[in-house]
Amino acid sequence: MAPVAPRSGDAIFASVERVNSELFTLTYGAIVRQLLTDLEEVDEVNKQLDQMGYNIGVRLVDEFLAKSNVSRCVDFKETTEVIAKVGFKMFLGVTASVTNWDADGTSCSLILEDNPLVDFVELPDTCQGLYYCNIISGVIRGALEMVSMKTEVSWIRDMLRGDDVFELHVKLLKQVPEEYPYKDD
Ligand code: MYR
């Protein structure tokens, strides 16, 4: 019998990461399934997932700012790039691209070609109206509200509905200027 080669530290970390990611994906699936059982209406599940995401987002932004060392963004465009490249990478392990800007720079799309949340997922016909990943849109809305940006975040394309990518539309509704807490003398 061939001897078992010891695995390197990197290989062990990679496999622990994969298991963590699978556990996360399966746990999320179990939560969605439970909500479908409890709430019965797909629209109610969509709302609940969005609200759960929002509640996570308002807390997660602190962790994001502390871990990422990202400094304050100059405008909404920079903020969306930071979410797409740093935020998604940190919390989902993938990056998104930012496209479809409108003329006044207040709305755009985040495109995700890969989304670990939907690994192993196939929606039955009874769930066709479900926005399975609504937790993500809620997280973004909640996190942005904590940095003074009121937004509307919605899904335009969804691979679980047969689209080729996931597309999130992010619309800036209002930017509340933050007050500098000290008086300049
Ligand atoms: C700033 O202070 O101007 C920077 C604000 C960056 C906000 C980034 C929020 C991170 C949200 C992570 C989303 C992850 C989705 C899975």
Tab-separated table of C-alpha atoms and ligand atoms in Angstrom:
chain	number	residue	atom	x	y	z
A	1	MET	CA	0.000	0.000	0.000
A	2	ALA	CA	1.343	3.476	-0.842
A	3	PRO	CA	2.288	5.535	2.218
A	4	VAL	CA	-0.010	8.452	3.021
A	5	ALA	CA	1.864	11.674	2.328
A	6	PRO	CA	1.536	14.271	5.103
A	7	ARG	CA	-0.435	17.291	3.939
A	8	SER	CA	1.201	20.699	3.980
A	9	GLY	CA	-0.136	23.480	6.215
A	10	ASP	CA	-1.511	25.269	3.136
A	11	ALA	CA	-3.408	22.174	2.017
A	12	ILE	CA	-4.951	21.764	5.465
A	13	PHE	CA	-6.010	25.432	5.593
A	14	ALA	CA	-7.493	25.136	2.102
A	15	SER	CA	-9.535	22.125	3.072
A	16	VAL	CA	-10.673	23.705	6.384
A	17	GLU	CA	-11.731	26.780	4.407
A	18	ARG	CA	-13.652	24.613	1.943
A	19	VAL	CA	-15.441	22.795	4.761
A	20	ASN	CA	-16.287	26.113	6.449
A	21	SER	CA	-17.641	27.474	3.223
A	22	GLU	CA	-19.745	24.351	2.610
A	23	LEU	CA	-21.051	24.459	6.166
A	24	PHE	CA	-21.987	28.107	5.708
A	25	THR	CA	-23.749	27.362	2.411
A	26	LEU	CA	-25.667	24.414	3.850
A	27	THR	CA	-26.593	26.334	7.003
A	28	TYR	CA	-27.966	29.188	4.920
A	29	GLY	CA	-29.951	26.671	2.865
A	30	ALA	CA	-31.422	25.216	6.054
A	31	ILE	CA	-32.451	28.703	7.231
A	32	VAL	CA	-34.199	29.453	3.932
A	33	ARG	CA	-35.951	26.081	4.022
A	34	GLN	CA	-37.146	26.723	7.587
A	35	LEU	CA	-38.438	30.180	6.655
A	36	LEU	CA	-40.361	28.669	3.727
A	37	THR	CA	-41.955	26.181	6.113
A	38	ASP	CA	-42.764	28.785	8.771
A	39	LEU	CA	-43.878	31.707	6.630
A	40	GLU	CA	-45.406	29.740	3.731
A	41	GLU	CA	-45.491	32.779	1.393
A	42	VAL	CA	-42.424	33.249	-0.796
A	43	ASP	CA	-42.816	37.069	-0.654
A	44	GLU	CA	-42.687	36.937	3.127
A	45	VAL	CA	-39.525	34.840	2.969
A	46	ASN	CA	-37.970	37.397	0.599
A	47	LYS	CA	-38.781	40.183	3.086
A	48	GLN	CA	-37.469	38.208	6.033
A	49	LEU	CA	-34.178	37.355	4.301
A	50	ASP	CA	-33.719	41.008	3.368
A	51	GLN	CA	-34.389	42.093	6.954
A	52	MET	CA	-31.984	39.481	8.332
A	53	GLY	CA	-29.343	40.706	5.903
A	54	TYR	CA	-29.984	44.328	6.899
A	55	ASN	CA	-29.527	43.459	10.583
A	56	ILE	CA	-26.266	41.685	9.761
A	57	GLY	CA	-25.070	44.532	7.529
A	58	VAL	CA	-25.439	47.217	10.197
A	59	ARG	CA	-23.139	45.215	12.457
A	60	LEU	CA	-20.792	43.792	9.879
A	61	VAL	CA	-19.645	47.176	8.608
A	62	ASP	CA	-17.568	47.721	11.773
A	63	GLU	CA	-15.805	44.406	11.309
A	64	PHE	CA	-15.273	45.237	7.660
A	65	LEU	CA	-13.721	48.645	8.385
A	66	ALA	CA	-11.536	47.246	11.169
A	67	LYS	CA	-10.229	44.273	9.171
A	68	SER	CA	-9.906	45.816	5.741
A	69	ASN	CA	-8.052	49.015	6.622
A	70	VAL	CA	-10.136	50.698	3.935
A	71	SER	CA	-10.225	54.446	4.491
A	72	ARG	CA	-13.285	56.597	3.917
A	73	CYS	CA	-14.405	56.565	0.300
A	74	VAL	CA	-14.659	59.829	-1.595
A	75	ASP	CA	-17.916	58.998	-3.347
A	76	PHE	CA	-20.532	56.351	-4.088
A	77	LYS	CA	-18.506	55.013	-7.031
A	78	GLU	CA	-15.518	54.285	-4.837
A	79	THR	CA	-17.779	52.745	-2.186
A	80	THR	CA	-19.331	50.316	-4.665
A	81	GLU	CA	-15.868	49.292	-5.895
A	82	VAL	CA	-14.818	48.644	-2.304
A	83	ILE	CA	-17.912	46.492	-1.707
A	84	ALA	CA	-17.379	44.563	-4.939
A	85	LYS	CA	-13.668	43.938	-4.573
A	86	VAL	CA	-12.991	43.947	-0.821
A	87	GLY	CA	-16.353	43.331	0.910
A	88	PHE	CA	-17.487	40.426	-1.247
A	89	LYS	CA	-14.032	38.895	-1.081
A	90	MET	CA	-13.938	39.164	2.711
A	91	PHE	CA	-17.372	37.714	3.395
A	92	LEU	CA	-18.159	35.526	0.372
A	93	GLY	CA	-14.725	34.692	-0.976
A	94	VAL	CA	-15.525	36.040	-4.449
A	95	THR	CA	-15.363	39.425	-6.143
A	96	ALA	CA	-17.953	41.263	-8.214
A	97	SER	CA	-17.639	43.723	-11.059
A	98	VAL	CA	-19.340	47.102	-11.082
A	99	THR	CA	-21.112	48.167	-14.289
A	100	ASN	CA	-24.151	49.928	-15.769
A	101	TRP	CA	-23.636	53.287	-14.125
A	102	ASP	CA	-26.399	55.792	-14.757
A	103	ALA	CA	-25.555	59.289	-15.976
A	104	ASP	CA	-25.554	60.952	-12.559
A	105	GLY	CA	-23.497	58.232	-10.877
A	106	THR	CA	-26.162	57.225	-8.383
A	107	SER	CA	-26.996	53.727	-9.540
A	108	CYS	CA	-25.049	50.775	-10.838
A	109	SER	CA	-25.008	46.994	-11.039
A	110	LEU	CA	-22.810	44.565	-9.150
A	111	ILE	CA	-22.228	41.436	-11.230
A	112	LEU	CA	-21.392	38.173	-9.534
A	113	GLU	CA	-20.343	35.311	-11.757
A	114	ASP	CA	-19.753	32.995	-8.878
A	115	ASN	CA	-21.823	32.829	-5.703
A	116	PRO	CA	-20.985	30.225	-3.042
A	117	LEU	CA	-24.363	30.767	-1.378
A	118	VAL	CA	-26.067	28.831	-4.165
A	119	ASP	CA	-23.722	25.843	-4.370
A	120	PHE	CA	-25.874	22.685	-4.224
A	121	VAL	CA	-29.095	24.753	-4.606
A	122	GLU	CA	-31.891	24.069	-7.061
A	123	LEU	CA	-35.235	25.769	-6.578
A	124	PRO	CA	-38.385	23.683	-6.887
A	125	ASP	CA	-41.218	25.062	-9.051
A	126	THR	CA	-43.114	26.194	-5.956
A	127	CYS	CA	-40.291	28.622	-5.114
A	128	GLN	CA	-39.918	30.394	-8.420
A	129	GLY	CA	-40.657	33.809	-6.856
A	130	LEU	CA	-38.003	33.337	-4.213
A	131	TYR	CA	-35.007	35.662	-4.120
A	132	TYR	CA	-32.815	33.065	-2.485
A	133	CYS	CA	-29.871	35.448	-2.015
A	134	ASN	CA	-31.905	38.319	-0.587
A	135	ILE	CA	-29.745	38.221	2.514
A	136	ILE	CA	-26.894	39.684	0.429
A	137	SER	CA	-28.928	42.667	-0.781
A	138	GLY	CA	-30.014	43.286	2.811
A	139	VAL	CA	-26.417	43.151	4.046
A	140	ILE	CA	-25.345	45.778	1.515
A	141	ARG	CA	-28.300	48.052	2.339
A	142	GLY	CA	-27.608	47.770	6.084
A	143	ALA	CA	-23.860	48.284	5.768
A	144	LEU	CA	-24.276	51.329	3.524
A	145	GLU	CA	-26.768	52.888	5.887
A	146	MET	CA	-24.076	52.772	8.574
A	147	VAL	CA	-21.799	54.868	6.375
A	148	SER	CA	-24.596	57.385	5.763
A	149	MET	CA	-25.861	56.094	2.427
A	150	LYS	CA	-29.527	55.234	2.086
A	151	THR	CA	-29.879	52.782	-0.772
A	152	GLU	CA	-32.303	50.512	-2.524
A	153	VAL	CA	-30.764	47.160	-3.485
A	154	SER	CA	-32.552	44.654	-5.704
A	155	TRP	CA	-31.851	41.603	-7.839
A	156	ILE	CA	-32.027	41.992	-11.607
A	157	ARG	CA	-30.503	38.697	-12.674
A	158	ASP	CA	-30.329	35.464	-10.740
A	159	MET	CA	-28.645	32.229	-11.823
A	160	LEU	CA	-31.234	30.243	-9.845
A	161	ARG	CA	-33.817	31.731	-12.223
A	162	GLY	CA	-31.847	30.704	-15.272
A	163	ASP	CA	-29.784	33.877	-15.802
A	164	ASP	CA	-26.126	33.683	-16.736
A	165	VAL	CA	-24.928	35.754	-13.749
A	166	PHE	CA	-26.201	37.366	-10.551
A	167	GLU	CA	-26.845	41.084	-10.964
A	168	LEU	CA	-27.641	43.373	-8.066
A	169	HIS	CA	-28.935	46.864	-8.745
A	170	VAL	CA	-27.756	49.391	-6.167
A	171	LYS	CA	-29.452	52.789	-6.153
A	172	LEU	CA	-28.268	55.612	-3.918
A	173	LEU	CA	-31.378	57.358	-2.582
A	174	LYS	CA	-29.851	59.770	-0.128
A	175	GLN	CA	-26.435	60.547	1.247
A	176	VAL	CA	-26.543	62.070	4.700
A	177	PRO	CA	-23.472	64.229	5.274
A	178	GLU	CA	-21.710	63.185	8.455
A	179	GLU	CA	-21.194	65.911	11.003
A	180	TYR	CA	-17.681	66.561	12.206
A	181	PRO	CA	-18.023	66.249	15.959
A	182	TYR	CA	-15.498	68.969	16.929
A	183	LYS	CA	-15.589	72.701	16.313
A	184	ASP	CA	-12.663	74.209	14.391
A	185	ASP	CA	-11.451	77.328	16.227
B	1	MYR	C1	-16.442	54.295	3.609
B	1	MYR	O1	-16.431	54.463	4.818
B	1	MYR	O2	-16.661	55.212	2.842
B	1	MYR	C2	-16.182	52.912	3.104
B	1	MYR	C3	-17.452	52.189	3.188
B	1	MYR	C4	-17.364	50.786	2.760
B	1	MYR	C5	-18.592	50.054	3.099
B	1	MYR	C6	-18.399	48.640	2.798
B	1	MYR	C7	-19.431	47.770	3.325
B	1	MYR	C8	-19.048	46.331	3.182
B	1	MYR	C9	-20.178	45.499	2.866
B	1	MYR	C10	-19.804	44.099	2.604
B	1	MYR	C11	-20.795	43.437	1.752
B	1	MYR	C12	-20.591	41.983	1.708
B	1	MYR	C13	-21.684	41.276	1.011
B	1	MYR	C14	-21.585	39.819	1.158
